[in-house]
Amino acid sequence: MEGKTCLITGGSDGIGYAAAREFARMGATVAVVGRNPAKTAAAAARIVEETGNPSVRHLLADLSSQGDVRRLAAQVKEDTPRLDVLVNTAGAVFLSNQHSVDGIGMPFALNHLGSYQLTTLLLALLQDSAPARIVNVTAKSH
């Protein structure tokens, strides 16, 4: 994976963290995306420590917010010359009726729309980096 760039949403814990760590272990440049600044920065630092790969950074975005997704995509396109792997793992279970800042039901906004919007906005960069891969991870509860 050396010379490859990977972007992992929901990368501050769980499956996203494991994927980010493994890509870093294999020598990829990795961007860990999360919504909590302290947790996301700590996850990226832990991956650097665990793998010895200094090419790990963290990016902040709440994927339930369409504005945040657009800002994240613009930042990635500006800062990243290539994108070989996009792993969408951001998601959550909501036990109450909640809405995003855009007025969309949180389960749909975060678990579906955010990944779709980010993938669409980064598709040209992925195509320019061919052969690139998009991996969408979800849970039965989503």
mmCIF file with all atom_site columns, C-alpha atoms in Angstrom, residues 23-30 47-57:
data_model
loop_
_atom_site.group_PDB
_atom_site.id
_atom_site.type_symbol
_atom_site.label_atom_id
_atom_site.label_alt_id
_atom_site.label_comp_id
_atom_site.label_asym_id
_atom_site.label_entity_id
_atom_site.label_seq_id
_atom_site.pdbx_PDB_ins_code
_atom_site.Cartn_x
_atom_site.Cartn_y
_atom_site.Cartn_z
_atom_site.occupancy
_atom_site.B_iso_or_equiv
_atom_site.pdbx_formal_charge
_atom_site.auth_seq_id
_atom_site.auth_comp_id
_atom_site.auth_asym_id
_atom_site.auth_atom_id
_atom_site.pdbx_PDB_model_num
ATOM 1  C CA . PHE A 1 23 ? -3.696 0.571  6.003  1.00 0.00 ? 23 PHE A CA 1
ATOM 2  C CA . ALA A 1 24 ? -1.071 2.518  7.979  1.00 0.00 ? 24 ALA A CA 1
ATOM 3  C CA . ARG A 1 25 ? 0.666  -0.740 8.929  1.00 0.00 ? 25 ARG A CA 1
ATOM 4  C CA . MET A 1 26 ? 0.855  -1.581 5.218  1.00 0.00 ? 26 MET A CA 1
ATOM 5  C CA . GLY A 1 27 ? 2.546  1.770  4.503  1.00 0.00 ? 27 GLY A CA 1
ATOM 6  C CA . ALA A 1 28 ? -0.333 3.827  3.109  1.00 0.00 ? 28 ALA A CA 1
ATOM 7  C CA . THR A 1 29 ? -0.884 7.512  3.748  1.00 0.00 ? 29 THR A CA 1
ATOM 8  C CA . VAL A 1 30 ? -4.008 7.582  5.914  1.00 0.00 ? 30 VAL A CA 1
ATOM 9  C CA . ILE A 1 47 ? -2.117 4.667  14.885 1.00 0.00 ? 47 ILE A CA 1
ATOM 10 C CA . VAL A 1 48 ? 1.214  6.446  14.295 1.00 0.00 ? 48 VAL A CA 1
ATOM 11 C CA . GLU A 1 49 ? 2.530  5.021  17.570 1.00 0.00 ? 49 GLU A CA 1
ATOM 12 C CA . GLU A 1 50 ? 1.256  1.484  16.909 1.00 0.00 ? 50 GLU A CA 1
ATOM 13 C CA . THR A 1 51 ? 2.427  1.276  13.288 1.00 0.00 ? 51 THR A CA 1
ATOM 14 C CA . GLY A 1 52 ? 5.450  3.563  13.155 1.00 0.00 ? 52 GLY A CA 1
ATOM 15 C CA . ASN A 1 53 ? 3.912  5.191  10.070 1.00 0.00 ? 53 ASN A CA 1
ATOM 16 C CA . PRO A 1 54 ? 4.107  8.994  10.385 1.00 0.00 ? 54 PRO A CA 1
ATOM 17 C CA . SER A 1 55 ? 1.836  9.512  7.343  1.00 0.00 ? 55 SER A CA 1
ATOM 18 C CA . VAL A 1 56 ? -1.392 9.479  9.344  1.00 0.00 ? 56 VAL A CA 1
ATOM 19 C CA . ARG A 1 57 ? -3.465 12.620 9.851  1.00 0.00 ? 57 ARG A CA 1
#
